[in-house]
PDB file of C-alpha atoms in Angstrom:
ATOM      1  CA  UNK A   1     117.842 111.937  86.970  1.00  0.00           C
ATOM      2  CA  UNK A   2     119.116 109.639  84.268  1.00  0.00           C
ATOM      3  CA  UNK A   3     118.984 106.681  86.637  1.00  0.00           C
ATOM      4  CA  UNK A   4     115.319 107.396  87.362  1.00  0.00           C
ATOM      5  CA  UNK A   5     114.488 107.546  83.657  1.00  0.00           C
ATOM      6  CA  UNK A   6     116.272 104.329  82.794  1.00  0.00           C
ATOM      7  CA  UNK A   7     114.781 102.610  85.832  1.00  0.00           C
ATOM      8  CA  UNK A   8     111.313 103.721  84.738  1.00  0.00           C
ATOM      9  CA  UNK A   9     111.828 102.290  81.254  1.00  0.00           C
ATOM     10  CA  UNK A  10     112.783  98.920  82.764  1.00  0.00           C
ATOM     11  CA  UNK A  11     109.716  98.805  85.002  1.00  0.00           C
ATOM     12  CA  UNK A  12     106.945  96.460  84.005  1.00  0.00           C
ATOM     13  CA  UNK A  13     104.164  98.884  84.919  1.00  0.00           C
ATOM     14  CA  UNK A  14     105.465 101.492  82.484  1.00  0.00           C
ATOM     15  CA  UNK A  15     105.716  98.966  79.648  1.00  0.00           C
ATOM     16  CA  UNK A  16     102.162  97.769  80.341  1.00  0.00           C
ATOM     17  CA  UNK A  17     100.963 101.387  80.378  1.00  0.00           C
ATOM     18  CA  UNK A  18     102.408 102.017  76.908  1.00  0.00           C
ATOM     19  CA  UNK A  19     100.970  98.735  75.591  1.00  0.00           C
ATOM     20  CA  UNK A  20      97.463  99.511  76.904  1.00  0.00           C
ATOM     21  CA  UNK A  21      97.645 103.032  75.495  1.00  0.00           C
ATOM     22  CA  UNK A  22      98.643 101.588  72.115  1.00  0.00           C
ATOM     23  CA  UNK A  23      95.758  99.104  72.162  1.00  0.00           C
ATOM     24  CA  UNK A  24      93.374 101.949  73.017  1.00  0.00           C
ATOM     25  CA  UNK A  25      94.664 103.896  70.033  1.00  0.00           C
ATOM     26  CA  UNK A  26      94.100 100.884  67.771  1.00  0.00           C
ATOM     27  CA  UNK A  27      90.525 100.530  69.040  1.00  0.00           C
ATOM     28  CA  UNK A  28      89.967 104.232  68.430  1.00  0.00           C
ATOM     29  CA  UNK A  29      91.154 103.787  64.863  1.00  0.00           C
ATOM     30  CA  UNK A  30      88.602 101.026  64.281  1.00  0.00           C
ATOM     31  CA  UNK A  31      85.866 102.961  66.049  1.00  0.00           C
ATOM     32  CA  UNK A  32      86.682 106.096  64.048  1.00  0.00           C
ATOM     33  CA  UNK A  33      86.064 104.438  60.686  1.00  0.00           C
ATOM     34  CA  UNK A  34      83.139 102.407  62.018  1.00  0.00           C
ATOM     35  CA  UNK A  35      81.259 105.441  63.384  1.00  0.00           C
ATOM     36  CA  UNK A  36      79.315 107.565  60.921  1.00  0.00           C
ATOM     37  CA  UNK A  37      78.801 110.441  63.357  1.00  0.00           C
ATOM     38  CA  UNK A  38      81.249 113.282  62.617  1.00  0.00           C
ATOM     39  CA  UNK A  39      80.956 114.565  66.198  1.00  0.00           C
ATOM     40  CA  UNK A  40      82.060 111.197  67.586  1.00  0.00           C
ATOM     41  CA  UNK A  41      84.912 111.106  65.088  1.00  0.00           C
ATOM     42  CA  UNK A  42      86.052 114.539  66.256  1.00  0.00           C
ATOM     43  CA  UNK A  43      86.053 113.376  69.881  1.00  0.00           C
ATOM     44  CA  UNK A  44      88.136 110.324  68.981  1.00  0.00           C
ATOM     45  CA  UNK A  45      90.570 112.468  67.028  1.00  0.00           C
ATOM     46  CA  UNK A  46      90.866 114.837  70.006  1.00  0.00           C
ATOM     47  CA  UNK A  47      91.698 111.935  72.333  1.00  0.00           C
ATOM     48  CA  UNK A  48      94.276 110.692  69.825  1.00  0.00           C
ATOM     49  CA  UNK A  49      95.901 114.113  69.904  1.00  0.00           C
ATOM     50  CA  UNK A  50      96.063 113.929  73.700  1.00  0.00           C
ATOM     51  CA  UNK A  51      97.932 110.616  73.510  1.00  0.00           C
ATOM     52  CA  UNK A  52     100.409 111.851  70.878  1.00  0.00           C
ATOM     53  CA  UNK A  53     102.691 113.776  73.305  1.00  0.00           C
ATOM     54  CA  UNK A  54     102.849 110.711  75.566  1.00  0.00           C
ATOM     55  CA  UNK A  55     104.081 108.503  72.723  1.00  0.00           C
ATOM     56  CA  UNK A  56     106.543 111.158  71.541  1.00  0.00           C
ATOM     57  CA  UNK A  57     107.902 111.501  75.068  1.00  0.00           C
ATOM     58  CA  UNK A  58     108.292 107.721  75.218  1.00  0.00           C
ATOM     59  CA  UNK A  59     110.375 107.752  72.025  1.00  0.00           C
ATOM     60  CA  UNK A  60     112.494 110.658  73.257  1.00  0.00           C
ATOM     61  CA  UNK A  61     113.238 109.023  76.612  1.00  0.00           C
ATOM     62  CA  UNK A  62     114.070 105.652  75.025  1.00  0.00           C
ATOM     63  CA  UNK A  63     116.425 107.288  72.532  1.00  0.00           C
ATOM     64  CA  UNK A  64     117.970 109.624  75.095  1.00  0.00           C
ATOM     65  CA  UNK A  65     118.832 106.965  77.651  1.00  0.00           C
ATOM     66  CA  UNK A  66     119.539 104.045  75.329  1.00  0.00           C
ATOM     67  CA  UNK A  67     123.091 102.728  75.093  1.00  0.00           C
ATOM     68  CA  UNK A  68     123.126 104.049  71.535  1.00  0.00           C
ATOM     69  CA  UNK A  69     120.433 106.152  69.890  1.00  0.00           C
ATOM     70  CA  UNK A  70     121.421 104.784  66.480  1.00  0.00           C
ATOM     71  CA  UNK A  71     120.963 101.209  67.651  1.00  0.00           C
ATOM     72  CA  UNK A  72     117.569 102.118  69.111  1.00  0.00           C
ATOM     73  CA  UNK A  73     116.335 103.842  65.951  1.00  0.00           C
ATOM     74  CA  UNK A  74     117.602 101.326  63.408  1.00  0.00           C
ATOM     75  CA  UNK A  75     118.282  97.921  64.975  1.00  0.00           C
ATOM     76  CA  UNK A  76     115.488  98.165  67.554  1.00  0.00           C
ATOM     77  CA  UNK A  77     113.118  99.868  65.073  1.00  0.00           C
ATOM     78  CA  UNK A  78     112.788 103.080  67.040  1.00  0.00           C
ATOM     79  CA  UNK A  79     111.854 104.860  63.833  1.00  0.00           C
ATOM     80  CA  UNK A  80     108.650 102.808  63.796  1.00  0.00           C
ATOM     81  CA  UNK A  81     107.903 104.056  67.310  1.00  0.00           C
ATOM     82  CA  UNK A  82     108.467 107.632  66.162  1.00  0.00           C
ATOM     83  CA  UNK A  83     106.208 107.431  63.114  1.00  0.00           C
ATOM     84  CA  UNK A  84     103.670 105.422  65.104  1.00  0.00           C
ATOM     85  CA  UNK A  85     103.394 108.163  67.708  1.00  0.00           C
ATOM     86  CA  UNK A  86     101.013 110.176  65.547  1.00  0.00           C
ATOM     87  CA  UNK A  87      97.274 109.544  65.079  1.00  0.00           C
ATOM     88  CA  UNK A  88      96.237 106.852  62.584  1.00  0.00           C
ATOM     89  CA  UNK A  89      99.820 105.562  62.207  1.00  0.00           C
ATOM     90  CA  UNK A  90     100.069 103.756  65.552  1.00  0.00           C
ATOM     91  CA  UNK A  91      99.665 100.390  63.895  1.00  0.00           C
ATOM     92  CA  UNK A  92     103.408 100.758  63.279  1.00  0.00           C
ATOM     93  CA  UNK A  93     103.910 100.284  67.015  1.00  0.00           C
ATOM     94  CA  UNK A  94     102.893  96.632  66.655  1.00  0.00           C
ATOM     95  CA  UNK A  95     106.524  95.482  66.795  1.00  0.00           C
ATOM     96  CA  UNK A  96     107.071  97.240  70.129  1.00  0.00           C
ATOM     97  CA  UNK A  97     103.816  95.853  71.541  1.00  0.00           C
ATOM     98  CA  UNK A  98     104.469  92.241  70.565  1.00  0.00           C
ATOM     99  CA  UNK A  99     108.050  92.443  71.797  1.00  0.00           C
ATOM    100  CA  UNK A 100     106.885  93.811  75.156  1.00  0.00           C
ATOM    101  CA  UNK A 101     104.179  91.157  75.524  1.00  0.00           C
ATOM    102  CA  UNK A 102     106.678  88.400  74.781  1.00  0.00           C
ATOM    103  CA  UNK A 103     109.052  89.819  77.373  1.00  0.00           C
ATOM    104  CA  UNK A 104     106.279  90.032  79.981  1.00  0.00           C
ATOM    105  CA  UNK A 105     105.233  86.445  79.352  1.00  0.00           C
ATOM    106  CA  UNK A 106     108.824  85.286  79.677  1.00  0.00           C
ATOM    107  CA  UNK A 107     109.219  87.022  83.043  1.00  0.00           C
ATOM    108  CA  UNK A 108     106.114  85.384  84.497  1.00  0.00           C
ATOM    109  CA  UNK A 109     103.307  86.474  86.812  1.00  0.00           C
ATOM    110  CA  UNK A 110     105.511  86.514  89.907  1.00  0.00           C
ATOM    111  CA  UNK A 111     107.748  89.153  88.345  1.00  0.00           C
ATOM    112  CA  UNK A 112     104.718  91.294  87.436  1.00  0.00           C
ATOM    113  CA  UNK A 113     103.300  91.230  90.958  1.00  0.00           C
ATOM    114  CA  UNK A 114     106.673  91.936  92.524  1.00  0.00           C
ATOM    115  CA  UNK A 115     107.195  94.893  90.190  1.00  0.00           C
ATOM    116  CA  UNK A 116     103.768  96.346  90.950  1.00  0.00           C
ATOM    117  CA  UNK A 117     104.304  96.028  94.703  1.00  0.00           C
ATOM    118  CA  UNK A 118     107.799  97.493  94.639  1.00  0.00           C
ATOM    119  CA  UNK A 119     106.747 100.441  92.445  1.00  0.00           C
ATOM    120  CA  UNK A 120     103.337 101.300  93.865  1.00  0.00           C
ATOM    121  CA  UNK A 121     103.777 105.059  93.426  1.00  0.00           C
ATOM    122  CA  UNK A 122     104.624 104.837  89.722  1.00  0.00           C
ATOM    123  CA  UNK A 123     101.839 102.299  89.189  1.00  0.00           C
ATOM    124  CA  UNK A 124      99.298 104.630  90.814  1.00  0.00           C
ATOM    125  CA  UNK A 125     100.404 107.604  88.707  1.00  0.00           C
ATOM    126  CA  UNK A 126     100.292 105.682  85.416  1.00  0.00           C
ATOM    127  CA  UNK A 127      96.924 104.167  86.334  1.00  0.00           C
ATOM    128  CA  UNK A 128      95.454 107.608  87.011  1.00  0.00           C
ATOM    129  CA  UNK A 129      96.716 108.938  83.665  1.00  0.00           C
ATOM    130  CA  UNK A 130      95.230 105.982  81.811  1.00  0.00           C
ATOM    131  CA  UNK A 131      91.946 106.224  83.735  1.00  0.00           C
ATOM    132  CA  UNK A 132      91.617 109.945  82.973  1.00  0.00           C
ATOM    133  CA  UNK A 133      92.065 109.322  79.237  1.00  0.00           C
ATOM    134  CA  UNK A 134      89.517 106.481  79.254  1.00  0.00           C
ATOM    135  CA  UNK A 135      87.053 108.485  81.331  1.00  0.00           C
ATOM    136  CA  UNK A 136      87.442 111.539  79.109  1.00  0.00           C
ATOM    137  CA  UNK A 137      86.688 109.607  75.929  1.00  0.00           C
ATOM    138  CA  UNK A 138      83.848 107.569  77.447  1.00  0.00           C
ATOM    139  CA  UNK A 139      82.193 110.601  79.051  1.00  0.00           C
ATOM    140  CA  UNK A 140      82.423 112.800  75.949  1.00  0.00           C
ATOM    141  CA  UNK A 141      80.887 110.198  73.635  1.00  0.00           C
ATOM    142  CA  UNK A 142      78.272 109.084  76.175  1.00  0.00           C
ATOM    143  CA  UNK A 143      77.027 112.576  77.035  1.00  0.00           C
ATOM    144  CA  UNK A 144      76.865 113.480  73.349  1.00  0.00           C
ATOM    145  CA  UNK A 145      74.836 110.368  72.534  1.00  0.00           C
ATOM    146  CA  UNK A 146      72.509 110.972  75.493  1.00  0.00           C
ATOM    147  CA  UNK A 147      71.896 114.673  74.857  1.00  0.00           C
ATOM    148  CA  UNK A 148      71.975 114.750  71.074  1.00  0.00           C
ATOM    149  CA  UNK A 149      68.529 113.153  70.859  1.00  0.00           C
ATOM    150  CA  UNK A 150      66.854 116.039  72.727  1.00  0.00           C
ATOM    151  CA  UNK A 151      66.425 119.203  70.632  1.00  0.00           C
ATOM    152  CA  UNK A 152      66.269 121.311  73.813  1.00  0.00           C
ATOM    153  CA  UNK A 153      69.626 120.057  75.098  1.00  0.00           C
ATOM    154  CA  UNK A 154      72.567 122.470  75.124  1.00  0.00           C
ATOM    155  CA  UNK A 155      75.176 119.743  74.512  1.00  0.00           C
ATOM    156  CA  UNK A 156      74.840 119.117  70.786  1.00  0.00           C
ATOM    157  CA  UNK A 157      78.341 119.156  69.291  1.00  0.00           C
ATOM    158  CA  UNK A 158      81.668 117.482  69.945  1.00  0.00           C
ATOM    159  CA  UNK A 159      83.057 120.766  71.239  1.00  0.00           C
ATOM    160  CA  UNK A 160      80.227 121.026  73.777  1.00  0.00           C
ATOM    161  CA  UNK A 161      80.781 117.436  74.912  1.00  0.00           C
ATOM    162  CA  UNK A 162      84.550 117.863  75.248  1.00  0.00           C
ATOM    163  CA  UNK A 163      84.197 121.118  77.185  1.00  0.00           C
ATOM    164  CA  UNK A 164      81.524 119.685  79.500  1.00  0.00           C
ATOM    165  CA  UNK A 165      83.634 116.592  80.182  1.00  0.00           C
ATOM    166  CA  UNK A 166      86.724 118.675  80.894  1.00  0.00           C
ATOM    167  CA  UNK A 167      85.081 120.923  83.482  1.00  0.00           C
ATOM    168  CA  UNK A 168      83.178 117.996  85.033  1.00  0.00           C
ATOM    169  CA  UNK A 169      86.140 115.640  85.373  1.00  0.00           C
ATOM    170  CA  UNK A 170      88.197 118.511  86.786  1.00  0.00           C
ATOM    171  CA  UNK A 171      85.353 119.063  89.316  1.00  0.00           C
ATOM    172  CA  UNK A 172      85.052 122.707  88.232  1.00  0.00           C
ATOM    173  CA  UNK A 173      81.514 122.681  86.850  1.00  0.00           C
ATOM    174  CA  UNK A 174      80.961 126.131  85.334  1.00  0.00           C
ATOM    175  CA  UNK A 175      77.290 125.380  84.721  1.00  0.00           C
ATOM    176  CA  UNK A 176      77.188 126.857  81.224  1.00  0.00           C
ATOM    177  CA  UNK A 177      76.559 123.350  79.830  1.00  0.00           C
ATOM    178  CA  UNK A 178      74.521 120.743  81.669  1.00  0.00           C
ATOM    179  CA  UNK A 179      72.573 117.568  80.803  1.00  0.00           C
ATOM    180  CA  UNK A 180      68.775 117.708  80.584  1.00  0.00           C
ATOM    181  CA  UNK A 181      67.951 114.063  79.814  1.00  0.00           C
ATOM    182  CA  UNK A 182      67.831 111.224  82.328  1.00  0.00           C
ATOM    183  CA  UNK A 183      70.551 109.338  80.492  1.00  0.00           C
ATOM    184  CA  UNK A 184      72.702 112.455  80.448  1.00  0.00           C
ATOM    185  CA  UNK A 185      72.260 113.020  84.183  1.00  0.00           C
ATOM    186  CA  UNK A 186      73.192 109.406  84.851  1.00  0.00           C
ATOM    187  CA  UNK A 187      76.380 109.882  82.828  1.00  0.00           C
ATOM    188  CA  UNK A 188      77.048 113.137  84.681  1.00  0.00           C
ATOM    189  CA  UNK A 189      76.660 111.438  88.070  1.00  0.00           C
ATOM    190  CA  UNK A 190      79.145 108.751  87.098  1.00  0.00           C
ATOM    191  CA  UNK A 191      81.647 111.274  85.722  1.00  0.00           C
ATOM    192  CA  UNK A 192      81.432 113.474  88.831  1.00  0.00           C
ATOM    193  CA  UNK A 193      82.060 110.566  91.201  1.00  0.00           C
ATOM    194  CA  UNK A 194      84.860 109.173  89.016  1.00  0.00           C
ATOM    195  CA  UNK A 195      86.475 112.596  88.642  1.00  0.00           C
ATOM    196  CA  UNK A 196      86.484 113.230  92.382  1.00  0.00           C
ATOM    197  CA  UNK A 197      87.912 109.757  92.990  1.00  0.00           C
ATOM    198  CA  UNK A 198      90.681 110.126  90.418  1.00  0.00           C
ATOM    199  CA  UNK A 199      91.774 113.528  91.642  1.00  0.00           C
ATOM    200  CA  UNK A 200      91.662 112.216  95.204  1.00  0.00           C
ATOM    201  CA  UNK A 201      93.979 109.361  94.237  1.00  0.00           C
ATOM    202  CA  UNK A 202      96.259 111.760  92.377  1.00  0.00           C
ATOM    203  CA  UNK A 203      96.386 114.162  95.335  1.00  0.00           C
ATOM    204  CA  UNK A 204      97.149 111.297  97.695  1.00  0.00           C
ATOM    205  CA  UNK A 205      99.911 110.052  95.395  1.00  0.00           C
ATOM    206  CA  UNK A 206     101.518 113.494  95.158  1.00  0.00           C
ATOM    207  CA  UNK A 207     101.307 114.029  98.916  1.00  0.00           C
ATOM    208  CA  UNK A 208     102.726 110.579  99.662  1.00  0.00           C
ATOM    209  CA  UNK A 209     105.531 111.015  97.142  1.00  0.00           C
ATOM    210  CA  UNK A 210     106.407 114.471  98.478  1.00  0.00           C
ATOM    211  CA  UNK A 211     106.387 113.382 102.115  1.00  0.00           C
ATOM    212  CA  UNK A 212     108.314 110.224 101.241  1.00  0.00           C
ATOM    213  CA  UNK A 213     111.084 112.239  99.579  1.00  0.00           C
ATOM    214  CA  UNK A 214     111.103 114.718 102.450  1.00  0.00           C
ATOM    215  CA  UNK A 215     111.412 112.026 105.108  1.00  0.00           C
ATOM    216  CA  UNK A 216     113.825 109.839 103.153  1.00  0.00           C
ATOM    217  CA  UNK A 217     117.039 111.259 104.745  1.00  0.00           C
ATOM    218  CA  UNK A 218     115.747 110.263 108.212  1.00  0.00           C
ATOM    219  CA  UNK A 219     114.552 106.797 107.267  1.00  0.00           C
ATOM    220  CA  UNK A 220     117.987 105.287 107.926  1.00  0.00           C
ATOM    221  CA  UNK A 221     118.280 106.651 111.479  1.00  0.00           C
ATOM    222  CA  UNK A 222     117.307 104.421 114.398  1.00  0.00           C
ATOM    223  CA  UNK A 223     115.908 105.422 117.799  1.00  0.00           C
ATOM    224  CA  UNK A 224     119.342 106.087 119.265  1.00  0.00           C
ATOM    225  CA  UNK A 225     120.179 108.571 116.510  1.00  0.00           C
ATOM    226  CA  UNK A 226     122.646 106.286 114.745  1.00  0.00           C
ATOM    227  CA  UNK A 227     122.399 106.121 110.961  1.00  0.00           C
ATOM    228  CA  UNK A 228     121.713 102.623 109.715  1.00  0.00           C
ATOM    229  CA  UNK A 229     123.793 101.196 106.853  1.00  0.00           C
ATOM    230  CA  UNK A 230     122.222 100.916 103.442  1.00  0.00           C
ATOM    231  CA  UNK A 231     121.780  97.685 101.480  1.00  0.00           C
ATOM    232  CA  UNK A 232     125.214  97.842  99.845  1.00  0.00           C
ATOM    233  CA  UNK A 233     126.959  98.419 103.161  1.00  0.00           C
ATOM    234  CA  UNK A 234     124.966  95.622 104.785  1.00  0.00           C
ATOM    235  CA  UNK A 235     126.072  93.180 102.104  1.00  0.00           C
ATOM    236  CA  UNK A 236     129.684  94.276 102.504  1.00  0.00           C
ATOM    237  CA  UNK A 237     129.500  93.937 106.297  1.00  0.00           C
ATOM    238  CA  UNK A 238     127.925  90.489 106.048  1.00  0.00           C
ATOM    239  CA  UNK A 239     130.661  89.382 103.635  1.00  0.00           C
ATOM    240  CA  UNK A 240     133.344  90.626 106.037  1.00  0.00           C
ATOM    241  CA  UNK A 241     131.693  88.848 108.976  1.00  0.00           C
ATOM    242  CA  UNK A 242     131.494  85.638 106.964  1.00  0.00           C
ATOM    243  CA  UNK A 243     135.167  85.917 106.038  1.00  0.00           C
ATOM    244  CA  UNK A 244     136.136  86.555 109.670  1.00  0.00           C
ATOM    245  CA  UNK A 245     134.157  83.499 110.789  1.00  0.00           C
ATOM    246  CA  UNK A 246     135.911  81.342 108.193  1.00  0.00           C
ATOM    247  CA  UNK A 247     139.311  82.603 109.310  1.00  0.00           C
ATOM    248  CA  UNK A 248     138.332  82.002 112.934  1.00  0.00           C
ATOM    249  CA  UNK A 249     137.290  78.435 112.132  1.00  0.00           C
ATOM    250  CA  UNK A 250     140.619  77.834 110.381  1.00  0.00           C
ATOM    251  CA  UNK A 251     142.487  79.285 113.353  1.00  0.00           C
ATOM    252  CA  UNK A 252     140.542  77.118 115.808  1.00  0.00           C
ATOM    253  CA  UNK A 253     141.238  74.057 113.695  1.00  0.00           C
ATOM    254  CA  UNK A 254     144.949  74.883 113.609  1.00  0.00           C
ATOM    255  CA  UNK A 255     144.994  75.430 117.383  1.00  0.00           C
ATOM    256  CA  UNK A 256     143.214  72.136 118.011  1.00  0.00           C
ATOM    257  CA  UNK A 257     145.708  70.339 115.779  1.00  0.00           C
ATOM    258  CA  UNK A 258     148.651  71.815 117.673  1.00  0.00           C
ATOM    259  CA  UNK A 259     147.061  70.995 121.032  1.00  0.00           C
ATOM    260  CA  UNK A 260     146.583  67.397 119.942  1.00  0.00           C
ATOM    261  CA  UNK A 261     150.220  67.184 118.910  1.00  0.00           C
ATOM    262  CA  UNK A 262     151.323  68.646 122.227  1.00  0.00           C
ATOM    263  CA  UNK A 263     149.131  66.223 124.148  1.00  0.00           C
ATOM    264  CA  UNK A 264     150.531  63.313 122.149  1.00  0.00           C
ATOM    265  CA  UNK A 265     154.058  64.503 122.882  1.00  0.00           C
ATOM    266  CA  UNK A 266     153.312  64.809 126.590  1.00  0.00           C
ATOM    267  CA  UNK A 267     151.818  61.318 126.668  1.00  0.00           C
ATOM    268  CA  UNK A 268     154.885  59.889 124.961  1.00  0.00           C
ATOM    269  CA  UNK A 269     157.176  61.568 127.488  1.00  0.00           C
ATOM    270  CA  UNK A 270     155.148  60.124 130.349  1.00  0.00           C
ATOM    271  CA  UNK A 271     155.583  56.545 129.079  1.00  0.00           C
ATOM    272  CA  UNK A 272     158.332  54.628 131.019  1.00  0.00           C
ATOM    273  CA  UNK A 273     161.453  53.655 129.170  1.00  0.00           C
TER     274      UNK A 273
END
C-alpha cells in the first residue's frame, strides 16, 4: 500500500492534477471578489469546500510517505501546503506549484507522454475527478444565471442551483427543480450528456481496474501453463546468459590457442633432422 502511495506521488499526472486544481482555486478566488452576486459567491465557496479535502489528503499523503515528515513540513515548506489547503488561503501553495512546473519542464515532453501512457488508469480517474468539479461549478453558475432572469423559474438561489446540478450530473433527476428558459434547457442538455459521459468513463475505469487486478495472477502464464518470469528475473537471466557466453568465448579462445601450440609442435616433430 505504501509503495502505491509513493508511486502515485511521483507520477506526473498526479502532480499536474494538483497544479490544475490549485490554479482553479486561484481563479475562483478572483472570480469570488469580482462577482457581485451573493448566490454566485456561495456556489464558488461551496466548490472551494469540495476541493479542501483533496488538498488536505495531498498534504497527509506527502507527509506520511516522505522520508521525514519534519523535512517535508519545514525544509520543503509543507506547512504552506497545509495552510493553503483551506479556501482563500491557497495562494500559499504557489511555492509547490512553481516547483512542480519547473520539475515538469526539466523532465521534458517525452517524459510526460510516457508517464500518461504508462499510467492510463490513474490518468483517467484524476481526469474524471477534475472534470466533475469543473462541470459542477460551470453548471451551477450557468443554470442560475439562465433561470434567475425569469420570475416564474423555480431555480432562483444558489442552493437550488447546487441541488439541481447534483441530481442532474448524477443522472438521478428528481424533477422537483427544472429549467423553464431556453438558455436553461440548453445548459441542462449539456450537463445531462456530460454527466452520462463522465459516469460512463468512471464505470469503465472501475470495471477495467477490477478485471485487471483479478486477471493479474494469470497474466504471466503462457499457453503451455508455464509461468513466465517477471522483469527482474528476465534481467537476471539475461545477465547470466551474457556471462556464460563470455566464459564460453574465453574457453574457446584458450582451446584454439592450445590447438595452435599442439599443431606447431607436431609440425616441428615432422621436420627432418
